[in-house]
mmCIF file of C-alpha atoms and ligand atoms in Angstrom:
data_model
loop_
_atom_site.group_PDB
_atom_site.id
_atom_site.type_symbol
_atom_site.label_atom_id
_atom_site.label_comp_id
_atom_site.label_asym_id
_atom_site.label_seq_id
_atom_site.Cartn_x
_atom_site.Cartn_y
_atom_site.Cartn_z
ATOM 1 C CA MET A 1 84.199 2.297 29.990
ATOM 2 C CA THR A 2 81.838 5.150 29.381
ATOM 3 C CA ILE A 3 78.762 5.955 27.718
ATOM 4 C CA VAL A 4 77.829 9.103 26.446
ATOM 5 C CA VAL A 5 74.005 10.223 26.621
ATOM 6 C CA THR A 6 73.247 13.729 24.748
ATOM 7 C CA GLY A 7 70.163 14.843 26.116
ATOM 8 C CA GLY A 8 70.214 13.179 28.907
ATOM 9 C CA ALA A 9 68.709 15.659 30.973
ATOM 10 C CA GLY A 10 65.367 15.520 29.134
ATOM 11 C CA PHE A 11 62.326 13.320 29.555
ATOM 12 C CA LEU A 12 63.603 10.005 27.791
ATOM 13 C CA GLY A 13 67.223 10.965 28.726
ATOM 14 C CA HIS A 14 66.205 10.631 32.379
ATOM 15 C CA HIS A 15 64.904 6.978 32.007
ATOM 16 C CA LEU A 16 67.958 5.825 29.842
ATOM 17 C CA VAL A 17 70.539 7.329 32.195
ATOM 18 C CA LYS A 18 68.791 5.796 35.248
ATOM 19 C CA LEU A 19 68.374 2.262 33.373
ATOM 20 C CA LEU A 20 72.427 2.538 32.581
ATOM 21 C CA LEU A 21 73.538 3.425 35.978
ATOM 22 C CA GLU A 22 71.422 0.716 37.178
ATOM 23 C CA LYS A 23 73.486 -1.545 35.155
ATOM 24 C CA GLY A 24 76.418 -0.144 36.383
ATOM 25 C CA LYS A 25 77.557 1.869 33.654
ATOM 26 C CA SER A 26 79.651 4.920 33.798
ATOM 27 C CA VAL A 27 77.672 7.686 32.133
ATOM 28 C CA VAL A 28 78.464 11.266 30.940
ATOM 29 C CA VAL A 29 75.436 13.250 30.214
ATOM 30 C CA MET A 30 76.095 16.209 27.468
ATOM 31 C CA ASP A 31 72.818 18.733 27.823
ATOM 32 C CA SER A 32 72.609 22.162 27.367
ATOM 33 C CA LEU A 33 69.391 22.255 29.393
ATOM 34 C CA TRP A 34 67.353 24.112 26.575
ATOM 35 C CA THR A 35 64.379 21.830 26.998
ATOM 36 C CA GLY A 36 65.551 19.423 29.669
ATOM 37 C CA SER A 37 66.214 20.364 33.359
ATOM 38 C CA GLN A 38 68.662 20.229 36.269
ATOM 39 C CA GLU A 39 65.714 18.503 38.087
ATOM 40 C CA ASN A 40 65.737 15.560 35.744
ATOM 41 C CA ILE A 41 69.440 14.629 36.685
ATOM 42 C CA ALA A 42 69.280 15.742 40.163
ATOM 43 C CA GLU A 43 68.765 12.062 41.711
ATOM 44 C CA PHE A 44 71.893 10.817 39.843
ATOM 45 C CA ALA A 45 74.181 13.957 41.270
ATOM 46 C CA SER A 46 75.683 11.714 44.038
ATOM 47 C CA ASN A 47 76.504 8.780 41.845
ATOM 48 C CA PRO A 48 80.174 8.614 41.463
ATOM 49 C CA ASN A 49 79.572 6.857 37.931
ATOM 50 C CA PHE A 50 77.565 10.173 36.833
ATOM 51 C CA ARG A 51 78.751 13.401 35.258
ATOM 52 C CA HIS A 52 76.930 16.186 33.321
ATOM 53 C CA ILE A 53 78.756 18.440 30.898
ATOM 54 C CA LEU A 54 76.821 21.627 30.161
ATOM 55 C CA CYS A 55 77.557 21.935 26.437
ATOM 56 C CA ASP A 56 75.543 22.536 23.192
ATOM 57 C CA VAL A 57 76.004 19.673 20.769
ATOM 58 C CA ARG A 58 76.064 22.242 17.919
ATOM 59 C CA GLU A 59 79.491 23.089 19.163
ATOM 60 C CA PRO A 60 82.240 20.498 18.505
ATOM 61 C CA LEU A 61 81.901 18.096 21.676
ATOM 62 C CA PRO A 62 84.336 17.817 24.501
ATOM 63 C CA ASP A 63 86.586 14.620 24.439
ATOM 64 C CA VAL A 64 85.754 11.640 26.476
ATOM 65 C CA GLU A 65 88.061 8.967 27.518
ATOM 66 C CA ASP A 66 87.345 5.363 27.394
ATOM 67 C CA LEU A 67 84.251 6.383 25.230
ATOM 68 C CA GLU A 68 82.080 3.057 24.247
ATOM 69 C CA GLN A 69 79.160 4.302 23.046
ATOM 70 C CA ILE A 70 77.119 7.279 22.590
ATOM 71 C CA TYR A 71 73.109 7.801 22.560
ATOM 72 C CA HIS A 72 72.355 10.720 20.908
ATOM 73 C CA LEU A 73 68.955 12.234 22.301
ATOM 74 C CA ALA A 74 69.728 15.921 22.091
ATOM 75 C CA CYS A 75 66.987 17.466 20.313
ATOM 76 C CA PRO A 76 63.841 19.280 21.145
ATOM 77 C CA ALA A 77 60.472 16.986 20.153
ATOM 78 C CA SER A 78 57.517 18.879 21.122
ATOM 79 C CA PRO A 79 55.405 20.712 18.061
ATOM 80 C CA ASP A 80 55.727 23.913 20.017
ATOM 81 C CA ASP A 81 59.429 24.109 19.812
ATOM 82 C CA PHE A 82 59.124 23.410 16.087
ATOM 83 C CA GLU A 83 57.222 26.824 15.890
ATOM 84 C CA ARG A 84 59.505 28.555 18.438
ATOM 85 C CA ALA A 85 62.950 27.598 17.250
ATOM 86 C CA PRO A 86 63.084 25.866 13.914
ATOM 87 C CA ILE A 87 66.224 27.035 12.886
ATOM 88 C CA GLU A 88 68.068 25.822 15.962
ATOM 89 C CA ILE A 89 66.356 22.284 15.747
ATOM 90 C CA LEU A 90 67.794 22.020 12.067
ATOM 91 C CA GLU A 91 71.160 22.901 13.524
ATOM 92 C CA THR A 92 70.703 20.595 16.530
ATOM 93 C CA CYS A 93 69.853 17.694 14.001
ATOM 94 C CA PHE A 94 72.572 18.174 11.137
ATOM 95 C CA LEU A 95 75.553 19.830 13.450
ATOM 96 C CA GLY A 96 74.644 17.988 16.562
ATOM 97 C CA THR A 97 74.451 14.754 14.683
ATOM 98 C CA ARG A 98 77.921 15.691 12.983
ATOM 99 C CA ASN A 99 79.841 16.393 15.983
ATOM 100 C CA VAL A 100 78.450 13.313 17.649
ATOM 101 C CA LEU A 101 79.549 11.218 14.620
ATOM 102 C CA GLU A 102 82.863 13.016 14.341
ATOM 103 C CA LEU A 103 83.500 12.180 18.372
ATOM 104 C CA ALA A 104 82.559 8.656 17.488
ATOM 105 C CA THR A 105 84.893 8.319 14.863
ATOM 106 C CA VAL A 106 87.886 9.450 16.731
ATOM 107 C CA ARG A 107 86.917 7.260 19.675
ATOM 108 C CA ARG A 108 85.970 4.304 17.366
ATOM 109 C CA ALA A 109 82.563 4.533 19.802
ATOM 110 C CA ARG A 110 79.206 2.775 18.547
ATOM 111 C CA VAL A 111 76.429 5.629 18.039
ATOM 112 C CA LEU A 112 72.374 5.185 18.767
ATOM 113 C CA LEU A 113 70.713 7.934 17.075
ATOM 114 C CA ALA A 114 67.086 8.698 18.212
ATOM 115 C CA SER A 115 65.254 9.273 15.267
ATOM 116 C CA THR A 116 61.381 9.239 15.142
ATOM 117 C CA SER A 117 58.258 8.378 13.593
ATOM 118 C CA GLU A 118 57.979 11.737 11.978
ATOM 119 C CA VAL A 119 60.435 10.482 9.286
ATOM 120 C CA TYR A 120 57.548 9.009 8.021
ATOM 121 C CA GLY A 121 55.438 12.223 7.599
ATOM 122 C CA ASP A 122 51.768 12.154 7.140
ATOM 123 C CA PRO A 123 51.894 8.500 6.003
ATOM 124 C CA GLU A 124 49.630 7.199 2.997
ATOM 125 C CA ILE A 125 49.656 3.840 4.778
ATOM 126 C CA SER A 126 48.127 3.012 7.952
ATOM 127 C CA VAL A 127 50.646 0.617 9.808
ATOM 128 C CA LEU A 128 54.409 1.617 9.514
ATOM 129 C CA PRO A 129 57.371 -0.955 8.691
ATOM 130 C CA GLU A 130 60.629 0.480 8.564
ATOM 131 C CA SER A 131 60.628 -0.088 4.709
ATOM 132 C CA TYR A 132 57.878 2.985 4.206
ATOM 133 C CA ARG A 133 59.726 5.575 2.790
ATOM 134 C CA GLY A 134 57.279 8.551 4.205
ATOM 135 C CA ASN A 135 55.286 11.304 3.142
ATOM 136 C CA VAL A 136 57.007 14.278 4.281
ATOM 137 C CA ASN A 137 56.547 17.961 3.367
ATOM 138 C CA SER A 138 59.740 19.619 2.963
ATOM 139 C CA PHE A 139 58.187 23.019 3.350
ATOM 140 C CA GLY A 140 56.209 23.588 6.147
ATOM 141 C CA PRO A 141 56.075 24.150 9.955
ATOM 142 C CA ARG A 142 57.041 20.525 10.888
ATOM 143 C CA SER A 143 59.796 20.037 8.151
ATOM 144 C CA CYS A 144 62.546 21.583 10.656
ATOM 145 C CA TYR A 145 62.246 18.390 12.820
ATOM 146 C CA ASP A 146 60.946 15.957 10.004
ATOM 147 C CA GLU A 147 63.597 16.747 7.559
ATOM 148 C CA GLY A 148 66.169 17.181 10.436
ATOM 149 C CA LYS A 149 65.849 13.843 11.678
ATOM 150 C CA ARG A 150 66.012 12.234 8.002
ATOM 151 C CA THR A 151 69.234 14.104 8.007
ATOM 152 C CA LEU A 152 70.338 12.306 11.114
ATOM 153 C CA GLU A 153 69.644 9.104 9.505
ATOM 154 C CA ALA A 154 71.620 10.210 6.388
ATOM 155 C CA LEU A 155 74.582 11.344 8.241
ATOM 156 C CA ALA A 156 74.606 7.901 10.216
ATOM 157 C CA PHE A 157 74.445 6.292 6.753
ATOM 158 C CA SER A 158 77.191 8.550 5.543
ATOM 159 C CA TYR A 159 79.555 8.165 8.580
ATOM 160 C CA ARG A 160 79.113 4.656 8.390
ATOM 161 C CA LEU A 161 80.344 4.292 4.740
ATOM 162 C CA LYS A 162 83.149 6.936 5.029
ATOM 163 C CA ASN A 163 84.684 6.488 8.376
ATOM 164 C CA ASN A 164 83.142 2.850 9.549
ATOM 165 C CA VAL A 165 81.411 4.281 12.422
ATOM 166 C CA GLU A 166 78.852 1.564 13.842
ATOM 167 C CA THR A 167 75.425 3.273 14.240
ATOM 168 C CA ARG A 168 72.253 2.097 15.490
ATOM 169 C CA ILE A 169 69.037 4.067 14.436
ATOM 170 C CA ALA A 170 65.757 4.027 16.718
ATOM 171 C CA ARG A 171 62.738 5.408 15.188
ATOM 172 C CA ILE A 172 60.856 6.396 18.408
ATOM 173 C CA PHE A 173 57.123 6.704 18.333
ATOM 174 C CA ASN A 174 55.119 8.676 20.923
ATOM 175 C CA ALA A 175 56.414 8.286 24.224
ATOM 176 C CA TYR A 176 55.032 9.228 27.577
ATOM 177 C CA GLY A 177 55.710 9.128 31.368
ATOM 178 C CA PRO A 178 57.204 10.912 34.496
ATOM 179 C CA TYR A 179 59.962 13.683 33.615
ATOM 180 C CA MET A 180 58.087 15.036 30.675
ATOM 181 C CA ALA A 181 58.338 18.766 30.977
ATOM 182 C CA SER A 182 54.645 20.001 32.023
ATOM 183 C CA LYS A 183 54.740 22.840 29.429
ATOM 184 C CA ASP A 184 56.323 21.679 26.361
ATOM 185 C CA GLY A 185 52.998 21.244 24.483
ATOM 186 C CA ARG A 186 52.732 17.551 24.117
ATOM 187 C CA ALA A 187 49.522 15.801 24.466
ATOM 188 C CA VAL A 188 49.734 13.695 27.783
ATOM 189 C CA PRO A 189 51.082 16.314 30.227
ATOM 190 C CA ASN A 190 49.035 18.806 28.294
ATOM 191 C CA PHE A 191 45.722 16.770 28.885
ATOM 192 C CA ILE A 192 46.920 16.204 32.731
ATOM 193 C CA GLY A 193 47.475 19.652 33.295
ATOM 194 C CA ALA A 194 43.945 20.681 31.920
ATOM 195 C CA ALA A 195 42.471 17.978 34.083
ATOM 196 C CA MET A 196 44.188 18.595 37.333
ATOM 197 C CA ASP A 197 42.768 22.094 37.042
ATOM 198 C CA GLY A 198 39.397 21.577 35.916
ATOM 199 C CA GLN A 199 40.150 23.066 32.657
ATOM 200 C CA PRO A 200 38.834 22.015 29.189
ATOM 201 C CA VAL A 201 41.116 19.428 27.635
ATOM 202 C CA LYS A 202 42.736 21.051 24.202
ATOM 203 C CA ILE A 203 42.660 18.815 21.242
ATOM 204 C CA TYR A 204 43.999 20.035 17.771
ATOM 205 C CA GLY A 205 41.656 18.692 15.290
ATOM 206 C CA ASP A 206 38.501 16.771 15.774
ATOM 207 C CA GLY A 207 39.976 14.088 18.041
ATOM 208 C CA SER A 208 39.855 11.181 15.674
ATOM 209 C CA ALA A 209 43.630 11.179 14.614
ATOM 210 C CA THR A 210 45.262 8.250 16.093
ATOM 211 C CA ARG A 211 48.421 7.763 18.173
ATOM 212 C CA CYS A 212 50.220 4.664 19.849
ATOM 213 C CA PHE A 213 51.736 5.557 23.290
ATOM 214 C CA GLN A 214 54.516 3.852 24.570
ATOM 215 C CA TYR A 215 55.579 4.278 28.245
ATOM 216 C CA ALA A 216 59.039 5.648 28.687
ATOM 217 C CA THR A 217 60.860 2.873 30.565
ATOM 218 C CA ASP A 218 59.736 0.243 27.853
ATOM 219 C CA CYS A 219 60.946 3.022 25.225
ATOM 220 C CA VAL A 220 64.461 3.258 26.799
ATOM 221 C CA GLU A 221 64.479 -0.766 27.172
ATOM 222 C CA GLY A 222 64.182 -0.831 23.337
ATOM 223 C CA LEU A 223 67.053 1.807 22.697
ATOM 224 C CA TYR A 224 69.329 -0.126 25.161
ATOM 225 C CA ALA A 225 68.581 -3.479 23.412
ATOM 226 C CA LEU A 226 68.892 -1.756 19.978
ATOM 227 C CA MET A 227 72.225 -0.304 21.187
ATOM 228 C CA ASN A 228 73.659 -3.889 22.063
ATOM 229 C CA SER A 229 72.312 -5.533 19.073
ATOM 230 C CA ASP A 230 74.118 -6.393 15.930
ATOM 231 C CA TYR A 231 71.180 -4.689 13.870
ATOM 232 C CA ASP A 232 72.395 -1.674 12.136
ATOM 233 C CA LYS A 233 69.521 -0.571 10.033
ATOM 234 C CA PRO A 234 66.460 1.690 11.291
ATOM 235 C CA VAL A 235 63.939 -0.160 13.790
ATOM 236 C CA ASN A 236 60.679 1.204 15.029
ATOM 237 C CA ILE A 237 60.484 1.576 18.834
ATOM 238 C CA GLY A 238 57.051 2.145 19.767
ATOM 239 C CA SER A 239 53.659 0.608 21.111
ATOM 240 C CA ASP A 240 51.150 -0.629 18.312
ATOM 241 C CA LEU A 241 48.139 0.047 20.586
ATOM 242 C CA GLU A 242 46.330 2.560 18.377
ATOM 243 C CA MET A 243 43.899 5.025 20.024
ATOM 244 C CA THR A 244 42.211 8.299 18.901
ATOM 245 C CA VAL A 245 43.478 11.515 20.457
ATOM 246 C CA PHE A 246 40.101 11.917 21.912
ATOM 247 C CA ASP A 247 40.192 8.387 23.564
ATOM 248 C CA ILE A 248 43.545 8.851 25.031
ATOM 249 C CA ALA A 249 42.540 12.481 26.362
ATOM 250 C CA ASN A 250 39.505 11.014 27.929
ATOM 251 C CA LYS A 251 41.486 8.037 29.696
ATOM 252 C CA VAL A 252 44.086 10.663 31.202
ATOM 253 C CA THR A 253 41.322 12.970 32.351
ATOM 254 C CA ARG A 254 39.628 10.061 34.104
ATOM 255 C CA ALA A 255 42.793 8.862 35.569
ATOM 256 C CA VAL A 256 43.344 12.293 37.035
ATOM 257 C CA ALA A 257 39.587 12.780 38.246
ATOM 258 C CA GLU A 258 39.787 9.325 40.101
ATOM 259 C CA LYS A 259 43.272 10.383 41.663
ATOM 260 C CA LEU A 260 41.452 13.685 43.036
ATOM 261 C CA GLY A 261 38.188 12.213 43.911
ATOM 262 C CA GLN A 262 36.461 14.227 41.306
ATOM 263 C CA LYS A 263 34.009 13.956 38.544
ATOM 264 C CA ALA A 264 35.766 13.535 35.291
ATOM 265 C CA PRO A 265 36.014 16.867 33.041
ATOM 266 C CA VAL A 266 34.398 16.121 29.773
ATOM 267 C CA ALA A 267 34.695 19.669 28.187
ATOM 268 C CA VAL A 268 37.191 19.610 25.295
ATOM 269 C CA HIS A 269 38.400 22.385 23.318
ATOM 270 C CA TYR A 270 39.013 21.843 19.695
ATOM 271 C CA LEU A 271 41.736 23.768 18.114
ATOM 272 C CA PRO A 272 42.325 23.790 14.685
ATOM 273 C CA LYS A 273 44.329 20.848 13.206
ATOM 274 C CA ARG A 274 48.174 21.554 13.100
ATOM 275 C CA VAL A 275 49.319 21.686 9.656
ATOM 276 C CA ASP A 276 50.926 18.250 8.283
ATOM 277 C CA ASP A 277 50.143 16.661 11.731
ATOM 278 C CA PRO A 278 49.480 12.948 10.652
ATOM 279 C CA ILE A 279 45.998 11.478 10.765
ATOM 280 C CA ARG A 280 47.257 8.321 11.924
ATOM 281 C CA ARG A 281 50.363 6.756 13.223
ATOM 282 C CA LYS A 282 50.796 3.300 14.034
ATOM 283 C CA PRO A 283 54.154 1.448 13.948
ATOM 284 C CA ASP A 284 54.700 -2.087 12.742
ATOM 285 C CA ILE A 285 56.936 -3.458 15.552
ATOM 286 C CA THR A 286 57.735 -6.935 13.959
ATOM 287 C CA LEU A 287 61.186 -6.036 13.258
ATOM 288 C CA ALA A 288 61.982 -5.105 17.043
ATOM 289 C CA GLY A 289 60.490 -8.334 18.169
ATOM 290 C CA LYS A 290 62.591 -10.217 15.724
ATOM 291 C CA VAL A 291 66.007 -8.686 15.935
ATOM 292 C CA LEU A 292 65.634 -7.201 19.478
ATOM 293 C CA GLY A 293 63.450 -9.785 21.171
ATOM 294 C CA TRP A 294 61.857 -6.264 22.251
ATOM 295 C CA SER A 295 57.928 -5.388 22.813
ATOM 296 C CA PRO A 296 56.496 -2.829 25.095
ATOM 297 C CA LYS A 297 55.251 -4.395 28.324
ATOM 298 C CA VAL A 298 53.785 -1.364 30.695
ATOM 299 C CA SER A 299 50.086 -1.042 29.950
ATOM 300 C CA LEU A 300 48.518 1.987 28.756
ATOM 301 C CA ASP A 301 46.311 2.157 32.103
ATOM 302 C CA ASP A 302 49.576 1.362 34.424
ATOM 303 C CA GLY A 303 51.633 3.793 32.590
ATOM 304 C CA ILE A 304 49.011 6.762 32.683
ATOM 305 C CA ALA A 305 48.363 6.033 36.324
ATOM 306 C CA GLN A 306 52.017 6.469 37.382
ATOM 307 C CA THR A 307 52.462 9.488 35.018
ATOM 308 C CA VAL A 308 49.459 11.322 36.555
ATOM 309 C CA ASP A 309 50.966 9.962 40.182
ATOM 310 C CA TRP A 310 54.383 11.678 39.194
ATOM 311 C CA PHE A 311 52.526 15.035 37.900
ATOM 312 C CA LEU A 312 50.552 15.236 40.919
ATOM 313 C CA GLU A 313 53.398 14.858 43.245
ATOM 314 C CA LYS A 314 55.646 17.176 41.403
ATOM 315 C CA HIS A 315 53.265 19.829 40.973
ATOM 316 C CA GLY A 316 51.366 19.624 44.355
ATOM 317 C CA GLY A 317 48.100 19.490 42.917
ATOM 318 C CA PRO A 318 45.501 21.636 40.864
ATOM 319 C CA LYS A 319 46.307 24.760 39.499
ATOM 320 C CA SER A 320 50.005 24.753 39.486
ATOM 321 C CA LEU A 321 50.521 23.217 36.284
ATOM 322 C CA MET A 322 49.152 25.824 34.141
HETATM 323 P P1 NAD B 401 63.475 16.435 25.579
HETATM 324 O O1 NAD B 401 62.951 17.775 24.894
HETATM 325 O O2 NAD B 401 62.608 16.241 26.988
HETATM 326 O O3 NAD B 401 64.951 16.068 25.623
HETATM 327 C C1 NAD B 401 65.714 16.535 24.899
HETATM 328 C C2 NAD B 401 67.010 16.829 25.615
HETATM 329 O O4 NAD B 401 67.932 17.455 24.659
HETATM 330 C C3 NAD B 401 66.801 18.018 26.621
HETATM 331 O O5 NAD B 401 67.442 17.656 27.772
HETATM 332 C C4 NAD B 401 67.544 19.397 26.081
HETATM 333 O O6 NAD B 401 67.968 20.226 26.839
HETATM 334 C C5 NAD B 401 68.579 18.577 25.492
HETATM 335 N N1 NAD B 401 69.100 19.453 23.855
HETATM 336 C C6 NAD B 401 68.326 19.869 22.793
HETATM 337 N N2 NAD B 401 69.118 20.386 21.974
HETATM 338 C C7 NAD B 401 70.229 20.521 22.518
HETATM 339 C C8 NAD B 401 71.450 20.865 21.962
HETATM 340 N N3 NAD B 401 71.441 21.714 20.686
HETATM 341 N N4 NAD B 401 72.517 20.704 22.811
HETATM 342 C C9 NAD B 401 72.590 20.008 23.999
HETATM 343 N N5 NAD B 401 71.382 19.470 24.683
HETATM 344 C C10 NAD B 401 70.298 19.729 23.694
HETATM 345 O O7 NAD B 401 62.892 15.309 24.443
HETATM 346 P P2 NAD B 401 62.604 13.711 24.734
HETATM 347 O O8 NAD B 401 61.117 13.371 24.554
HETATM 348 O O9 NAD B 401 63.164 13.395 25.647
HETATM 349 O O10 NAD B 401 63.335 13.409 23.448
HETATM 350 C C11 NAD B 401 64.633 12.770 23.186
HETATM 351 C C12 NAD B 401 64.876 12.466 21.942
HETATM 352 O O11 NAD B 401 63.804 11.350 21.446
HETATM 353 C C13 NAD B 401 64.791 13.331 21.133
HETATM 354 O O12 NAD B 401 66.086 13.634 19.885
HETATM 355 C C14 NAD B 401 63.468 13.053 20.150
HETATM 356 O O13 NAD B 401 63.841 13.866 18.823
HETATM 357 C C15 NAD B 401 63.483 11.603 20.068
HETATM 358 N N6 NAD B 401 62.072 11.191 20.151
HETATM 359 C C16 NAD B 401 61.197 11.356 21.321
HETATM 360 C C17 NAD B 401 59.909 11.164 21.133
HETATM 361 C C18 NAD B 401 58.987 11.022 22.184
HETATM 362 O O14 NAD B 401 57.749 10.786 22.195
HETATM 363 N N7 NAD B 401 59.512 11.516 23.444
HETATM 364 C C19 NAD B 401 59.366 10.508 19.987
HETATM 365 C C20 NAD B 401 60.334 10.538 18.574
HETATM 366 C C21 NAD B 401 61.956 10.662 19.060
#
């Protein structure tokens, strides 16, 4: 039986494919390498259970024999991409998800869709259970992604209703770890890059906004558990350890300085807050614990240390990330 991972050459895709191959599964990655890279899948190339099909999910997908499950991860996820390519992101969310669900209909495959905490928008409550319906701006710089992912969830519901497709929906909260693209604009790689080069850390807003960061391996274990569970409604997959963006920047820069044997850089360059960027974002992960027996395991200190090590090794030290 074969498992398709769309977006398998991306950051989370890398960790998920690794997990599936370790479990002895046969994996086909469908990825256009838009925000992912060949490098992210290079270590799997010699595995006979692995295949990469270079394709854009906005086009009808190639047929795959013995298809059992599809993890649909293909979609850019960085706020910088929302500004660069909003129409392509909307197309990816709608056309891409529809094409995945069409293939699943034909092959009677189960689909896990990568949704996001962004479906909650800029929330009016502090801890987010799956029952919260969100506070999303449909007409703004993040709406291509936020509304795109809400459309993805609506498509899942509709294909289940009309075509009996088995769907699973993971609302993923901020993840970080090795294999993130260093220049894709997300917080942790930005902080590591700045710290490695002794530059001021860029923070959008005053640094008091909060986020909960989960390590990549925890996240993909959550996706795997959800795919193989009987639960078919949306589930939050995230860490509930809440920190301000300033404190996270501080933690990351200190970890880099420690590795490089330098004094921690303290300078912060504050940029205007991004429009509609949530002030607080913390998942309620009670449901994931209850229906999946899942909760994050890797501590923030360990996860950051492993991520910093990976970036230092990959980029060979200061000045090469910028
Ligand atoms: P990523 O950008 O590293 O990976 C996305 C992958 O999808 C890339 O390999 C890219 O080339 C591919 N892709 C994008 N558009 C495509 C298209 N039209 N056709 C074919 N391939 C395409 O992002 P990620 O962080 O690994 O995120 C993976 C998924 O998880 C995304 O759907 C994202 O919305 C979701 N998610 C991620 C996070 C997070 O913190 N990383 C949080 C919430 C949701």
